[in-house]
């Protein structure tokens, strides 16, 4: 823009050409300058494993400025030499309301408020295979009780039960892995029957069998957990439910180009089985020996057995 009525001369043309030519020196905009000002913070968050969307939120939280995501990503790629990911091969999506993929992941360490103990936090990640709506349930271990508790919370979160659950082969669920006839832990098989879903274990070392939940593991760890300061497991669970509902649920998914929560509510929720109305009473299985007195002790209680049964082991179910 010229000031006054100054003539267009060679000097003015040179300035314009220098500003607009390809490869010319570009003046940094205010958002890019803001990224430069807080480059140290951004680099520290990257070292913690945070990615673009998470860094955007943390930067807004600490500085009060919302930097456009694309500007932040360009700054990271150009200034901090961040490597991009490879190409993704799209696989066919299953019908809506049919499949839930689950997988355990390690979130990282946290310092327990009150005790000062440094503990490792895990989580069961559940992903609706069609809409990509997901649920994260933090845990401290990866036991069968943790899986059942997480799935009970997932049914309440999703508003229904998926007919098919695809998992890997954790010892808490699968006794013997096999591509054709896997052996499911009897206690967990009883839970699956009680909640009326079919468990379909993936093949060993075949992550593409549950590619959708595998694809979300890094996103859940980076965008939900990295950079946060949780002081307890319950605090993390409350934050995870909010994050799944608002952040992960309302983002535009890179593959489907839809908001996962809205896609789930429109296409999958009406097709799910009803949410269980009563809490699940998890049974305990054990092995007891029948002696010559034809009796067994289960949970400090004495039970008689048929006279013909003696000097043998019995499987006992207690609920």
C-alpha positions as semicolon CSV with decimal commas, in nm:
position;residue;x (nm);y (nm);z (nm)
1;X;0,000;0,000;0,000
2;X;0,142;0,337;-0,108
3;X;0,125;0,645;0,110
4;X;-0,005;0,962;-0,051
5;X;0,039;1,000;-0,429
6;X;0,399;0,880;-0,459
7;X;0,473;0,744;-0,807
8;X;0,533;0,376;-0,883
9;X;0,905;0,353;-0,942
10;X;1,163;0,076;-0,967
11;X;1,235;0,085;-0,595
12;X;0,870;0,025;-0,506
13;X;0,840;-0,256;-0,759
14;X;1,153;-0,420;-0,617
15;X;1,004;-0,416;-0,266
16;X;0,678;-0,573;-0,388
17;X;0,854;-0,842;-0,592
18;X;1,081;-0,927;-0,302
19;X;0,781;-0,971;-0,072
20;X;0,569;-1,191;-0,298
21;X;0,821;-1,394;-0,497
22;X;0,853;-1,766;-0,419
23;X;1,121;-1,821;-0,161
24;X;1,123;-1,460;-0,057
25;X;1,166;-1,354;0,304
26;X;0,832;-1,382;0,479
27;X;0,753;-1,165;0,776
28;X;0,652;-1,376;1,076
29;X;0,290;-1,342;1,181
30;X;0,189;-1,290;1,545
31;X;0,103;-1,659;1,598
32;X;0,438;-1,774;1,460
33;X;0,617;-1,520;1,679
34;X;0,420;-1,652;1,976
35;X;0,545;-2,004;1,897
36;X;0,901;-1,874;1,879
37;X;0,858;-1,702;2,215
38;X;0,748;-2,026;2,380
39;X;0,967;-2,263;2,179
40;X;1,126;-2,396;2,497
41;X;0,791;-2,500;2,639
42;X;0,684;-2,656;2,311
43;X;1,008;-2,853;2,288
44;X;0,969;-2,973;2,649
45;X;0,614;-3,094;2,578
46;X;0,738;-3,272;2,266
47;X;1,001;-3,451;2,475
48;X;0,719;-3,571;2,702
49;X;0,547;-3,723;2,398
50;X;0,284;-3,454;2,334
51;X;0,171;-3,396;1,978
52;X;0,013;-3,102;1,794
53;X;-0,342;-3,097;1,938
54;X;-0,218;-3,156;2,293
55;X;0,053;-2,888;2,263
56;X;-0,211;-2,646;2,131
57;X;-0,423;-2,702;2,442
58;X;-0,129;-2,677;2,681
59;X;-0,005;-2,358;2,515
60;X;-0,350;-2,205;2,548
61;X;-0,370;-2,314;2,911
62;X;-0,033;-2,156;3,001
63;X;-0,036;-1,843;2,782
64;X;-0,404;-1,774;2,714
65;X;-0,344;-1,763;2,336
66;X;-0,502;-2,011;2,094
67;X;-0,250;-2,079;1,819
68;X;-0,407;-2,230;1,504
69;X;-0,322;-2,599;1,489
70;X;-0,181;-2,581;1,136
71;X;0,046;-2,289;1,233
72;X;0,171;-2,484;1,533
73;X;0,231;-2,796;1,324
74;X;0,426;-2,599;1,063
75;X;0,637;-2,440;1,337
76;X;0,715;-2,781;1,486
77;X;0,794;-2,935;1,147
78;X;1,007;-2,647;1,021
79;X;1,172;-2,521;1,338
80;X;1,194;-2,830;1,559
81;X;1,253;-3,084;1,281
82;X;0,968;-3,316;1,364
83;X;0,936;-3,619;1,136
84;X;0,606;-3,702;0,972
85;X;0,438;-4,042;0,969
86;X;0,415;-4,282;0,676
87;X;0,119;-4,357;0,459
88;X;-0,184;-4,530;0,609
89;X;-0,365;-4,812;0,429
90;X;-0,741;-4,785;0,477
91;X;-0,928;-5,105;0,564
92;X;-1,300;-5,169;0,528
93;X;-1,507;-5,056;0,827
94;X;-1,751;-5,302;0,991
95;X;-2,126;-5,227;1,005
96;X;-2,235;-4,975;1,273
97;X;-2,310;-5,099;1,623
98;X;-2,133;-5,434;1,584
99;X;-1,771;-5,429;1,702
100;X;-1,582;-5,279;1,995
101;X;-1,203;-5,311;1,986
102;X;-1,017;-5,303;2,319
103;X;-0,650;-5,287;2,413
104;X;-0,442;-5,220;2,723
105;X;-0,179;-4,946;2,708
106;X;0,070;-4,788;2,945
107;X;-0,006;-4,421;3,001
108;X;0,301;-4,340;3,208
109;X;0,400;-4,254;3,563
110;X;0,228;-4,024;3,809
111;X;0,297;-3,914;4,166
112;X;0,018;-4,018;4,399
113;X;-0,107;-3,723;4,595
114;X;-0,094;-3,778;4,971
115;X;0,159;-4,063;4,969
116;X;0,414;-3,919;4,727
117;X;0,454;-4,262;4,562
118;X;0,554;-4,273;4,196
119;X;0,322;-4,522;4,029
120;X;0,263;-4,647;3,677
121;X;-0,079;-4,589;3,524
122;X;-0,228;-4,820;3,263
123;X;-0,560;-4,791;3,080
124;X;-0,803;-5,004;2,886
125;X;-0,881;-4,828;2,559
126;X;-1,216;-4,913;2,395
127;X;-1,285;-4,798;2,038
128;X;-1,610;-4,832;1,844
129;X;-1,487;-4,978;1,516
130;X;-1,727;-4,789;1,288
131;X;-1,751;-4,438;1,436
132;X;-1,411;-4,439;1,617
133;X;-1,577;-4,307;1,935
134;X;-1,349;-4,413;2,220
135;X;-1,342;-4,464;2,595
136;X;-1,032;-4,462;2,815
137;X;-1,043;-4,625;3,160
138;X;-0,722;-4,576;3,367
139;X;-0,608;-4,862;3,592
140;X;-0,306;-4,948;3,804
141;X;-0,283;-5,311;3,689
142;X;-0,400;-5,526;3,398
143;X;-0,589;-5,801;3,579
144;X;-0,915;-5,967;3,485
145;X;-1,096;-5,761;3,749
146;X;-0,960;-5,446;3,581
147;X;-1,090;-5,560;3,242
148;X;-1,436;-5,636;3,380
149;X;-1,451;-5,306;3,572
150;X;-1,342;-5,116;3,261
151;X;-1,598;-5,287;3,038
152;X;-1,874;-5,221;3,290
153;X;-1,778;-4,852;3,281
154;X;-1,761;-4,867;2,899
155;X;-2,119;-4,999;2,867
156;X;-2,240;-4,708;3,079
157;X;-2,031;-4,459;2,878
158;X;-2,146;-4,584;2,538
159;X;-2,504;-4,638;2,651
160;X;-2,517;-5,003;2,547
161;X;-2,332;-5,330;2,492
162;X;-2,156;-5,414;2,163
163;X;-2,234;-5,764;2,029
164;X;-1,866;-5,838;1,948
165;X;-1,553;-5,742;2,142
166;X;-1,214;-5,782;1,973
167;X;-0,910;-5,799;2,203
168;X;-0,553;-5,920;2,193
169;X;-0,439;-6,216;2,404
170;X;-0,374;-6,096;2,762
171;X;-0,337;-6,367;3,025
172;X;-0,622;-6,211;3,221
173;X;-0,863;-6,306;2,940
174;X;-0,707;-6,574;2,718
175;X;-0,568;-6,893;2,871
176;X;-0,428;-7,029;2,544
177;X;-0,388;-6,822;2,227
178;X;-0,479;-6,990;1,899
179;X;-0,582;-6,840;1,562
180;X;-0,873;-7,085;1,529
181;X;-0,971;-7,212;1,873
182;X;-0,840;-6,985;2,153
183;X;-0,911;-7,092;2,510
184;X;-1,089;-6,817;2,702
185;X;-1,052;-6,788;3,078
186;X;-1,366;-6,953;3,228
187;X;-1,434;-6,658;3,459
188;X;-1,420;-6,406;3,177
189;X;-1,619;-6,633;2,946
190;X;-1,891;-6,636;3,211
191;X;-1,883;-6,255;3,219
192;X;-1,914;-6,238;2,838
193;X;-2,212;-6,471;2,852
194;X;-2,372;-6,267;3,130
195;X;-2,338;-5,946;2,927
196;X;-2,430;-6,122;2,602
197;X;-2,132;-6,038;2,382
198;X;-1,895;-6,256;2,180
199;X;-1,522;-6,231;2,250
200;X;-1,311;-6,252;1,933
201;X;-0,937;-6,258;2,018
202;X;-0,697;-6,127;1,754
203;X;-0,416;-6,342;1,624
204;X;-0,088;-6,324;1,812
205;X;0,139;-6,043;1,686
206;X;-0,122;-5,934;1,430
207;X;-0,208;-5,576;1,536
208;X;-0,399;-5,515;1,213
209;X;-0,669;-5,751;1,343
210;X;-0,770;-5,460;1,569
211;X;-0,610;-5,178;1,376
212;X;-0,857;-4,907;1,480
213;X;-0,789;-4,927;1,853
214;X;-0,416;-4,972;1,787
215;X;-0,424;-4,650;1,584
216;X;-0,576;-4,463;1,879
217;X;-0,324;-4,579;2,143
218;X;-0,069;-4,308;2,073
219;X;-0,337;-4,041;2,042
220;X;-0,492;-4,138;2,378
221;X;-0,155;-4,144;2,552
222;X;-0,031;-3,818;2,402
223;X;-0,343;-3,605;2,398
224;X;-0,499;-3,723;2,724
225;X;-0,212;-3,816;2,957
226;X;0,103;-3,631;2,848
227;X;0,163;-3,301;3,021
228;X;-0,104;-3,359;3,286
229;X;-0,052;-3,377;3,663
230;X;-0,290;-3,640;3,799
231;X;-0,269;-3,708;4,170
232;X;-0,490;-4,017;4,192
233;X;-0,648;-4,289;3,984
234;X;-0,999;-4,155;4,042
235;X;-0,892;-3,809;3,929
236;X;-0,752;-3,957;3,607
237;X;-1,072;-4,154;3,545
238;X;-1,290;-3,846;3,580
239;X;-1,063;-3,648;3,347
240;X;-1,058;-3,937;3,097
241;X;-1,438;-3,949;3,073
242;X;-1,451;-3,574;3,005
243;X;-1,168;-3,598;2,750
244;X;-1,339;-3,885;2,566
245;X;-1,673;-3,702;2,560
246;X;-1,555;-3,353;2,461
247;X;-1,203;-3,362;2,316
248;X;-1,169;-3,698;2,143
249;X;-1,541;-3,726;2,076
250;X;-1,586;-3,389;1,908
251;X;-1,266;-3,367;1,704
252;X;-1,279;-3,430;1,331
253;X;-1,135;-3,777;1,280
254;X;-0,858;-3,787;1,021
255;X;-0,992;-4,099;0,849
256;X;-1,371;-4,072;0,869
257;X;-1,375;-3,689;0,851
258;X;-1,659;-3,698;1,105
259;X;-1,688;-3,618;1,475
260;X;-1,673;-3,961;1,643
261;X;-1,926;-3,893;1,918
262;X;-2,187;-3,750;1,682
263;X;-2,131;-4,033;1,433
264;X;-2,168;-4,287;1,714
265;X;-2,488;-4,133;1,848
266;X;-2,641;-4,122;1,500
267;X;-2,534;-4,459;1,359
268;X;-2,430;-4,698;1,638
269;X;-2,606;-4,614;1,964
270;X;-2,956;-4,721;1,844
271;X;-2,817;-5,065;1,748
272;X;-2,650;-5,156;2,080
273;X;-2,787;-5,398;2,336
274;X;-2,930;-5,239;2,655
275;X;-2,700;-5,129;2,936
276;X;-2,693;-5,391;3,218
277;X;-2,939;-5,296;3,491
278;X;-2,755;-5,468;3,779
279;X;-2,386;-5,474;3,875
280;X;-2,195;-5,785;3,776
281;X;-2,119;-6,026;4,061
282;X;-1,781;-6,160;3,958
283;X;-1,744;-6,527;4,065
284;X;-1,430;-6,680;4,211
285;X;-1,315;-7,019;4,088
286;X;-1,088;-7,249;4,288
287;X;-0,986;-7,613;4,317
288;X;-1,055;-7,814;4,635
289;X;-0,968;-8,168;4,733
290;X;-1,228;-8,418;4,853
291;X;-1,096;-8,638;5,129
292;X;-1,229;-8,954;5,291
293;X;-1,481;-8,750;5,491
294;X;-1,669;-8,665;5,165
295;X;-1,665;-8,291;5,241
296;X;-1,496;-7,976;5,115
297;X;-1,429;-7,636;5,270
298;X;-1,513;-7,332;5,055
299;X;-1,466;-6,983;5,199
300;X;-1,455;-7,121;5,554
301;X;-1,783;-7,312;5,504
302;X;-1,816;-7,693;5,507
303;X;-2,005;-7,864;5,224
304;X;-2,078;-8,234;5,183
305;X;-2,039;-8,409;4,847
306;X;-2,191;-8,732;4,709
307;X;-2,058;-9,044;4,884
308;X;-1,910;-9,185;4,562
309;X;-1,678;-8,884;4,524
310;X;-1,360;-8,925;4,725
311;X;-0,988;-8,856;4,698
312;X;-1,027;-8,627;4,398
313;X;-1,019;-8,258;4,304
314;X;-1,327;-8,048;4,229
315;X;-1,366;-7,711;4,058
316;X;-1,560;-7,474;4,284
317;X;-1,748;-7,159;4,186
318;X;-1,816;-6,897;4,452
319;X;-2,019;-6,575;4,405
